[in-house]
Amino acid sequence: MAIEFKIPELGENITSGKVASVLVSAGDTVEENQSVLELETDKAVLEVPSEVAGTVKEVKVSEGDEVEVGQIVIIFEEGQEQAEAPAEQTQDKKSAKQEEEGKEQATQPVEETPTPAEETPDSEQPQTTKAAAQTIEFKVPNLGENVDAGSVAKILVSVGDQIKKDNTLLELETDKAVVEVPAEQSGTIKEILIKEGDQVDVGQHILTIETSESAETKTGAQKEEQTKTETEPSKTETESAPAPKKEEPAPAPQSTTKPKQERSDQGKRPLVPAAPSVRRFAREIGLDIVNVPGSGPGGRIGIEDVKVYSKRLHQQRAASDTVLKGVQAEALPDFSKWGEVDRQSMNKVRETTARHLSYAWTTIPHVTQFDKADITNLEALRKQYGPKAEEAGGKLTVTAILLKIIEGALKKFPQFNASIDMQNKEIIYKHYYNIGVAVDTERGLLVPVVKNINTKNIIELSKELRELSKKARDRKLALEDMQGGNFSISNLGGIGGTAFSPVVNAPEVAILGVSRAEMEPVYQDGQFVPRLRMPLALSYDHRLIDGADAARFLRWVCEALEQPFLLSLEG
């Protein structure tokens, strides 16, 4: 039996990745949980384990390919096909025998008593007579949370094409990503109702597919469910009745009028699984029922679904009023007119950094506070106790010491350990202490997070920081290693420079920039003496933090560096 292996969920807000390496080939025998791919996502390189054991029949991707969550990447083969075939043949023989027995019983002269349509055996039991072609309206599926529409980037099929289930039909470009839309069943493309560049909504009919599924499926059951949908609206909201198709038999006589009215009112609009009372409620509050995602069985839409969707739209509109819009991009000139150029695609890390920092710069009113700390005494202590940290597997750097100092500062100034929820007009204060540290890698800037700093001493922090930095440079960071930060530190002292203005890493509200320490003459006790001074820059979100608060915060940090006893005294 062939088994389709698809890309699993990769983590929160991760919907795609690039194939960094393929670890198996056709013919390989794979055990359960064995790694078969390495994927490079926006934040890390992940190993993807197999969920089954078997032999690799086909590898459908290669290194460098972009893949989406849910996309088929490998086909495994298991030896179950021969075992299943006899069972299917036996079942077919049983069905044929039962059909012959039914015919013999039908020839006997028995007095018949008419029964209502819903009690007739034919309306209750599936038909198993023969295979028949069915025409299916293929509609745009749900594309993700808060994604209701997209633009047709590419159509990958033509009229007359034979397709199989899970074949990609088209690519839709949404606000967040380009999404591949797979077929939900096999068949032949009969009609394409869209073209590249069109805007389409979730639930919109875009293709017509002719399938050759058995006519045994659902005729009686759908009659009954259609009747219930139209005659008992309150009950159908809790039941799982599939939406009727245009080619299927009409419902029982008592429910024929209303479906005609719906088709007349909607024209070619897709029929969605919702009771008339739900449709009427949506119309009354000004919503298009087609756009409402259903939470019931089979995607059935209830009253609560309409209310939730309406509330979400209002929240999105309110949020759009409070968030500044990005600057409209201008078209670039043709640089090749002035000389040779070389275009290279952004890697995932650079693409994510560009998008995230653009958002942060656009939405956060930045202010940067500068100061200098005299670390002459601290540097002597750092060199004295450095070997002790190395014995534990760490390295006693200024950054490791700053982790503990910033923890104390966040406790003393809790508005720096917070986030802003403009949508709900709330400030979220955090009672845990996780600090991200920017790491320079070949692929770009990564920010692993050192967690629960309040439970660790400086030597433990130096060891963990060293391990995270190595994982970042070796492309071994997991997604959880870069999530949950409250504050960030960016230390460029090892490279050089006198000062810089770091960008706040949203949804945090502040970031500390550290530059190279230098010996400077300082006037003390009537004379100039050489002191090692380190420039610091604190960028902060002015919506939450005032300038005076920022100055106090940074001065406290400087004093803790200059007088380490202060950390034990107040931290």
XYZ file of C-alpha atoms in Angstrom:
571
model
C 0.000 0.000 0.000
C 1.383 3.404 -0.966
C 1.537 5.929 1.883
C 1.838 9.665 1.203
C 4.142 11.438 3.653
C 3.329 15.147 4.001
C 5.150 18.028 5.650
C 3.917 18.104 9.286
C 3.188 21.186 11.389
C 6.495 23.019 11.872
C 5.532 25.367 14.689
C 3.506 28.445 15.453
C 3.082 30.714 12.395
C 5.434 28.506 10.296
C 3.681 27.460 7.084
C 6.556 26.750 4.706
C 10.283 26.085 4.400
C 13.108 25.367 1.998
C 14.506 21.837 1.579
C 18.053 22.085 2.951
C 18.879 18.409 2.377
C 17.125 15.163 1.418
C 18.334 12.320 3.644
C 16.721 9.356 1.805
C 16.462 8.034 -1.754
C 14.082 5.780 -3.666
C 14.519 2.192 -2.464
C 15.737 3.110 1.026
C 14.156 1.361 3.991
C 13.057 3.880 6.625
C 12.159 3.291 10.256
C 9.561 5.269 12.190
C 10.968 8.575 13.571
C 14.001 8.397 11.267
C 14.909 11.819 9.828
C 14.139 12.025 6.104
C 14.527 15.774 5.377
C 16.107 18.917 6.731
C 13.979 22.044 6.238
C 15.190 25.611 6.540
C 12.362 27.780 7.901
C 12.249 31.479 8.710
C 13.985 30.843 12.012
C 15.838 27.522 12.064
C 16.856 24.339 10.261
C 14.532 21.516 11.341
C 14.901 17.767 10.972
C 11.677 16.181 9.707
C 11.171 12.598 10.981
C 9.130 9.940 9.217
C 5.822 9.087 10.858
C 5.782 5.571 9.357
C 8.159 2.716 8.591
C 8.499 1.447 5.049
C 10.375 1.597 1.763
C 10.806 4.876 -0.097
C 9.000 4.538 -3.411
C 9.372 8.121 -4.650
C 10.948 11.367 -3.423
C 8.917 14.271 -4.816
C 11.199 17.149 -3.732
C 14.846 18.085 -4.117
C 17.262 20.365 -2.299
C 16.349 24.036 -2.655
C 12.611 23.427 -3.234
C 10.083 25.541 -1.329
C 7.515 23.322 0.414
C 4.309 24.032 2.350
C 2.877 22.374 5.443
C 0.664 19.518 4.207
C 2.522 19.092 0.892
C 3.356 15.526 -0.214
C 7.133 15.072 -0.255
C 7.744 11.324 -0.067
C 5.722 8.241 -1.042
C 6.355 5.089 1.007
C 5.383 1.566 0.045
C 4.053 -1.108 2.373
C 3.168 -4.688 1.440
C -0.575 -4.536 2.119
C -2.043 -4.109 -1.341
C -2.319 -7.841 -2.066
C -3.992 -8.454 1.263
C -6.565 -5.780 0.678
C -7.532 -6.780 -2.848
C -9.163 -10.140 -1.927
C -11.110 -8.435 0.826
C -12.469 -5.913 -1.662
C -13.348 -8.669 -4.143
C -15.084 -10.640 -1.391
C -17.084 -7.569 -0.424
C -18.055 -7.036 -4.091
C -19.239 -10.644 -4.335
C -21.300 -10.258 -1.162
C -22.882 -7.077 -2.524
C -23.691 -8.820 -5.826
C -25.224 -11.768 -3.994
C -27.336 -9.501 -1.826
C -28.482 -7.657 -4.940
C -29.544 -10.940 -6.624
C -31.426 -12.006 -3.478
C -33.201 -8.657 -3.489
C -34.290 -9.186 -7.088
C -35.695 -12.663 -6.292
C -37.646 -11.281 -3.365
C -38.983 -8.500 -5.567
C -40.526 -11.078 -7.986
C -42.646 -12.669 -5.262
C -46.287 -11.450 -5.146
C -46.349 -9.611 -1.830
C -48.881 -6.934 -0.989
C -47.017 -3.607 -0.634
C -47.815 -0.884 1.868
C -46.719 2.624 0.887
C -44.315 4.278 3.389
C -43.093 7.838 3.665
C -39.995 8.723 1.654
C -37.778 8.993 4.698
C -38.705 5.422 5.799
C -38.186 3.742 2.429
C -35.190 1.388 2.470
C -33.950 2.955 -0.765
C -33.746 6.372 0.904
C -31.956 5.044 3.979
C -29.365 2.708 2.441
C -26.646 3.587 -0.067
C -27.093 2.484 -3.678
C -24.401 0.049 -4.886
C -25.399 -0.340 -8.501
C -22.617 1.086 -10.659
C -20.040 3.804 -11.017
C -21.262 7.105 -12.424
C -19.527 10.332 -13.360
C -20.183 13.241 -11.022
C -19.451 16.912 -11.546
C -17.904 18.571 -8.496
C -17.645 22.300 -7.832
C -14.150 22.891 -6.470
C -14.094 25.871 -4.102
C -11.265 27.830 -2.502
C -10.549 26.085 0.829
C -9.676 27.776 4.119
C -6.248 29.372 3.663
C -5.402 29.973 7.316
C -6.423 32.068 10.290
C -7.647 35.564 9.340
C -7.026 34.858 5.618
C -10.267 35.271 3.676
C -9.054 35.944 0.130
C -6.074 35.748 -2.202
C -4.799 36.551 -5.672
C -4.363 33.795 -8.264
C -0.583 33.675 -8.769
C -0.465 30.669 -11.099
C -2.905 28.110 -12.547
C -1.196 24.721 -12.885
C -3.930 22.774 -14.746
C -5.894 23.111 -17.991
C -9.298 21.926 -19.159
C -9.128 18.194 -19.931
C -6.232 17.457 -17.569
C -6.423 14.263 -15.528
C -5.624 14.975 -11.875
C -5.164 12.905 -8.760
C -6.064 13.690 -5.179
C -3.585 16.136 -3.585
C -2.209 17.289 -6.945
C -1.565 21.037 -6.823
C -4.181 22.889 -8.918
C -3.118 26.506 -8.463
C -1.056 28.882 -6.364
C -2.762 31.649 -4.385
C -0.888 34.661 -3.070
C -2.291 35.852 0.268
C -1.178 38.653 2.574
C 1.249 36.259 4.273
C 2.504 33.711 1.736
C 1.997 31.950 -1.596
C -0.186 28.913 -0.871
C -0.482 25.809 -3.049
C -4.097 24.622 -3.368
C -4.367 20.812 -3.760
C -7.178 18.761 -5.307
C -9.500 17.068 -2.856
C -10.303 14.179 -5.224
C -9.187 12.638 -8.520
C -10.904 13.426 -11.802
C -10.853 15.470 -15.004
C -10.811 19.273 -15.214
C -14.015 20.284 -17.035
C -14.066 24.063 -16.497
C -11.758 26.785 -15.127
C -13.654 29.867 -13.918
C -10.674 32.066 -13.001
C -7.499 33.431 -14.546
C -4.135 34.495 -13.198
C -4.328 37.789 -11.317
C -7.961 37.342 -10.231
C -8.929 38.001 -6.610
C -10.806 35.028 -5.111
C -12.527 34.503 -1.770
C -12.567 31.469 0.501
C -15.533 29.331 -0.558
C -15.662 30.686 -4.131
C -16.306 28.179 -6.951
C -13.187 28.297 -9.159
C -12.997 24.921 -10.962
C -15.355 22.188 -12.105
C -14.051 18.624 -11.837
C -15.686 15.470 -13.242
C -15.083 12.443 -11.061
C -15.974 8.781 -11.536
C -16.891 7.980 -7.975
C -19.444 5.265 -7.289
C -23.081 6.238 -7.327
C -23.439 4.380 -4.022
C -22.483 7.517 -2.106
C -25.045 9.488 -0.247
C -28.198 9.647 -2.411
C -30.654 8.619 0.275
C -28.667 10.147 3.111
C -28.412 13.506 1.355
C -32.163 13.524 0.666
C -32.799 13.074 4.362
C -30.237 15.673 5.437
C -31.498 18.213 2.887
C -35.019 17.735 4.182
C -33.837 18.239 7.765
C -31.856 21.332 6.804
C -34.913 23.069 5.365
C -37.634 21.824 7.728
C -35.778 21.843 11.088
C -33.300 24.774 11.059
C -32.582 24.747 14.796
C -31.702 21.056 14.737
C -29.493 21.119 11.669
C -27.120 23.577 13.281
C -25.822 20.741 15.474
C -25.830 17.978 12.847
C -23.360 17.045 10.126
C -25.291 17.328 6.853
C -23.190 17.732 3.666
C -24.068 20.566 1.294
C -26.269 19.453 -1.644
C -24.773 19.264 -5.140
C -26.567 20.547 -8.211
C -26.525 17.175 -10.023
C -27.967 15.108 -7.171
C -31.650 14.134 -6.839
C -34.019 16.724 -5.448
C -35.115 16.441 -1.807
C -38.467 15.139 -0.673
C -41.510 17.074 -1.995
C -42.113 19.025 1.217
C -38.675 20.761 0.867
C -38.449 21.509 -2.868
C -39.462 25.159 -2.793
C -36.733 26.630 -0.609
C -33.666 25.209 -2.413
C -35.020 26.704 -5.649
C -35.317 30.079 -3.964
C -31.730 29.798 -2.674
C -30.371 28.984 -6.108
C -32.442 31.776 -7.624
C -31.190 34.279 -5.047
C -27.562 33.228 -5.251
C -27.124 32.429 -8.926
C -23.696 30.871 -9.342
C -22.623 31.581 -5.776
C -21.405 28.500 -3.884
C -23.880 26.744 -1.633
C -22.529 26.676 1.905
C -23.620 24.278 4.686
C -25.799 26.536 6.810
C -29.442 26.553 7.869
C -31.799 29.222 6.446
C -32.048 30.884 9.856
C -28.241 31.268 9.925
C -28.188 32.683 6.389
C -30.902 35.177 7.296
C -29.022 36.268 10.432
C -25.842 36.852 8.393
C -27.759 38.962 5.858
C -29.356 41.034 8.602
C -25.983 42.050 10.086
C -24.440 42.690 6.674
C -22.157 39.647 6.293
C -21.667 37.381 3.285
C -22.275 33.837 4.549
C -19.772 32.493 1.997
C -16.881 34.112 3.894
C -17.812 32.740 7.322
C -15.701 29.725 8.406
C -17.803 26.962 9.954
C -16.817 25.133 13.122
C -19.405 22.356 12.907
C -19.028 18.906 11.355
C -18.139 19.141 7.680
C -17.634 22.905 8.002
C -21.281 23.561 8.906
C -21.910 27.189 9.875
C -23.907 28.040 12.981
C -25.128 31.284 14.562
C -22.057 31.439 16.832
C -19.726 31.153 13.822
C -21.357 34.236 12.290
C -21.042 36.159 15.568
C -17.366 35.213 15.989
C -16.582 36.196 12.393
C -18.379 39.538 12.790
C -16.490 40.306 16.009
C -13.158 39.480 14.375
C -13.868 41.853 11.484
C -14.617 44.672 13.915
C -11.396 43.976 15.836
C -9.356 43.988 12.645
C -10.831 47.312 11.600
C -10.123 48.757 15.043
C -6.558 47.482 14.940
C -6.002 48.956 11.479
C -6.965 52.360 12.866
C -4.275 52.148 15.563
C -1.435 50.663 13.474
C 0.488 52.920 11.153
C 0.459 51.914 7.515
C 3.756 51.051 5.828
C 5.304 53.461 3.366
C 4.261 52.747 -0.191
C 7.164 51.094 -2.017
C 8.507 52.904 -5.070
C 9.463 51.056 -8.234
C 13.211 50.446 -8.553
C 15.079 51.731 -11.582
C 16.841 49.437 -14.034
C 20.289 49.364 -12.386
C 21.779 47.428 -15.300
C 21.727 50.650 -17.344
C 24.727 51.859 -15.320
C 26.702 48.649 -14.973
C 26.729 44.943 -14.256
C 24.356 43.655 -11.549
C 23.761 40.338 -9.866
C 20.326 39.468 -8.416
C 20.215 36.883 -5.626
C 17.170 35.630 -3.753
C 16.942 36.383 -0.027
C 17.356 33.412 2.248
C 14.588 32.763 4.767
C 16.439 34.396 7.655
C 17.093 37.599 5.697
C 13.533 37.680 4.343
C 12.041 37.284 7.824
C 14.423 39.863 9.319
C 13.496 42.399 6.653
C 9.779 41.864 7.111
C 9.838 41.819 10.928
C 12.072 44.865 11.358
C 10.059 46.824 8.779
C 6.960 46.100 10.846
C 8.733 47.026 14.096
C 10.110 50.291 12.691
C 6.743 51.250 11.208
C 4.592 50.477 14.251
C 6.883 51.420 17.176
C 7.813 55.056 17.871
C 11.514 54.560 18.596
C 13.641 56.675 20.907
C 17.263 55.838 21.835
C 18.943 56.800 25.120
C 22.781 56.784 25.274
C 25.118 56.443 28.250
C 28.559 55.062 29.197
C 29.510 52.631 31.945
C 32.923 52.540 33.645
C 33.761 48.823 33.599
C 37.378 49.085 34.766
C 36.725 47.181 38.008
C 34.306 44.758 36.365
C 36.867 43.849 33.718
C 39.381 42.946 36.430
C 36.786 40.676 38.088
C 35.829 39.145 34.737
C 39.435 38.141 34.031
C 39.863 36.847 37.588
C 36.838 34.532 37.497
C 36.913 33.717 33.775
C 38.753 30.375 34.287
C 36.055 29.221 36.720
C 33.384 29.757 34.060
C 35.503 27.916 31.481
C 35.799 24.924 33.827
C 31.975 24.752 33.786
C 31.904 24.889 29.973
C 31.059 28.583 29.608
C 32.796 31.841 28.834
C 32.515 34.790 31.208
C 31.685 37.568 28.730
C 30.230 41.019 29.325
C 27.030 39.791 27.647
C 26.678 36.922 30.143
C 27.079 39.401 33.022
C 24.589 41.789 31.393
C 21.949 39.033 31.327
C 21.909 39.006 35.129
C 22.068 42.793 35.368
C 19.139 43.259 32.947
C 17.097 40.761 34.979
C 17.545 43.014 38.009
C 16.684 46.119 35.974
C 13.470 44.498 34.660
C 12.402 43.736 38.222
C 13.030 47.330 39.300
C 11.391 48.830 36.173
C 8.520 46.430 35.259
C 7.286 48.574 32.341
C 10.355 47.326 30.416
C 9.232 43.711 30.938
C 5.916 44.224 29.158
C 4.152 44.298 25.787
C 1.452 46.554 24.356
C -1.889 45.249 23.071
C -3.217 48.218 21.101
C -6.157 46.199 19.808
C -7.558 45.746 23.313
C -5.928 48.897 24.771
C -4.022 46.868 27.375
C -0.482 46.567 28.748
C 0.694 42.997 29.364
C 3.142 42.809 32.295
C 5.233 39.612 32.437
C 6.425 37.937 35.607
C 9.133 35.818 33.983
C 12.568 36.846 32.731
C 13.611 35.671 29.267
C 16.204 37.711 27.343
C 17.151 37.331 23.680
C 20.771 37.775 22.550
C 21.516 38.728 18.938
C 23.976 36.335 17.257
C 25.765 37.126 13.991
C 25.732 34.100 11.637
C 26.550 33.423 7.988
C 22.830 33.387 7.167
C 22.063 36.616 9.020
C 20.998 37.798 12.452
C 19.421 35.238 14.808
C 18.146 35.950 18.338
C 18.108 32.866 20.597
C 16.428 33.408 23.969
C 17.971 32.593 27.351
C 15.002 31.620 29.532
C 14.277 31.821 33.270
C 17.324 33.962 34.015
C 16.129 34.547 37.570
C 16.773 30.843 38.369
C 20.406 30.780 37.134
C 23.698 32.261 38.266
C 26.166 34.045 35.985
C 28.321 30.944 35.383
C 25.248 28.918 34.366
C 24.151 31.753 32.097
C 27.601 31.941 30.485
C 27.465 28.210 29.690
C 23.937 28.361 28.241
C 24.753 31.463 26.200
C 27.792 29.745 24.710
C 25.735 26.677 23.771
C 22.959 28.746 22.153
C 25.463 30.819 20.167
C 27.106 27.649 18.835
C 23.726 26.170 17.883
C 22.864 29.384 16.034
C 26.072 29.307 13.986
C 25.722 25.555 13.317
C 22.103 26.006 12.145
C 20.831 23.775 14.954
C 18.489 26.189 16.739
C 14.983 24.878 17.347
C 11.950 27.140 17.041
C 11.420 27.190 20.792
C 14.991 28.459 21.224
C 13.953 31.757 19.603
C 10.543 32.294 21.172
C 9.341 33.871 24.414
C 11.792 36.769 24.774
C 10.897 39.860 26.873
C 13.973 42.016 26.188
C 16.949 41.836 23.800
C 20.688 42.552 23.931
C 22.791 43.290 20.840
C 26.539 43.423 21.560
C 28.733 44.721 18.721
C 31.740 45.324 20.966
C 33.664 42.455 19.424
C 33.437 44.092 15.998
C 33.914 47.779 16.807
C 32.139 51.101 16.594
C 31.397 53.825 19.090
C 27.575 53.738 19.200
C 24.486 52.575 17.295
C 20.678 52.669 17.568
C 19.224 49.124 17.743
C 15.668 48.452 16.539
C 13.180 47.188 19.146
C 12.348 43.530 18.590
C 8.515 43.635 18.650
C 6.442 42.689 20.636
C 9.145 43.599 23.156
C 9.369 47.247 24.183
C 13.126 47.768 24.627
C 16.556 46.582 23.463
C 20.067 47.293 24.771
C 22.889 47.974 22.315
C 26.485 47.483 23.503
C 29.534 48.958 21.733
C 33.280 48.431 22.192
C 34.766 49.606 25.483
C 37.762 51.954 25.220
C 40.212 53.551 27.596
C 39.325 57.218 28.163
C 40.690 59.945 30.432
C 38.300 60.619 33.303
C 38.684 63.528 35.706
C 38.774 62.176 39.293
C 40.057 63.773 42.499
C 41.591 66.724 40.681
C 43.345 64.747 37.964
C 42.698 62.749 34.795
C 42.975 58.966 35.145
C 42.569 56.220 32.489
C 39.279 54.331 32.799
C 37.717 51.613 30.605
C 34.328 52.924 29.503
C 31.689 51.032 27.536
C 29.039 52.837 25.407
C 25.452 51.662 25.874
C 22.347 52.519 23.813
C 18.794 51.778 24.969
C 16.108 51.905 22.248
C 12.554 51.820 23.592
C 8.884 52.014 22.625
C 7.772 55.556 23.472
C 4.115 54.466 23.621
C 4.824 52.752 26.943
C 8.155 54.110 28.171
C 8.844 57.804 28.837
C 12.255 59.379 28.375
C 12.819 59.839 32.100
C 12.085 56.144 32.729
C 14.554 55.154 29.997
C 17.265 57.393 31.453
C 16.755 55.907 34.942
C 16.772 52.351 33.579
C 20.019 52.824 31.648
C 21.723 54.675 34.497
C 20.796 51.808 36.854
C 22.387 49.357 34.398
C 25.542 51.490 34.233
C 25.801 51.665 38.021
C 25.329 47.887 38.308
C 28.231 47.419 35.883
C 30.360 49.907 37.796
C 29.389 48.589 41.257
C 28.563 44.854 41.018
C 27.562 44.870 44.707
C 24.517 46.956 43.686
C 23.143 43.924 41.837
C 23.167 41.855 45.030
C 21.884 44.781 47.057
C 18.918 45.798 44.855
C 18.554 43.059 42.248
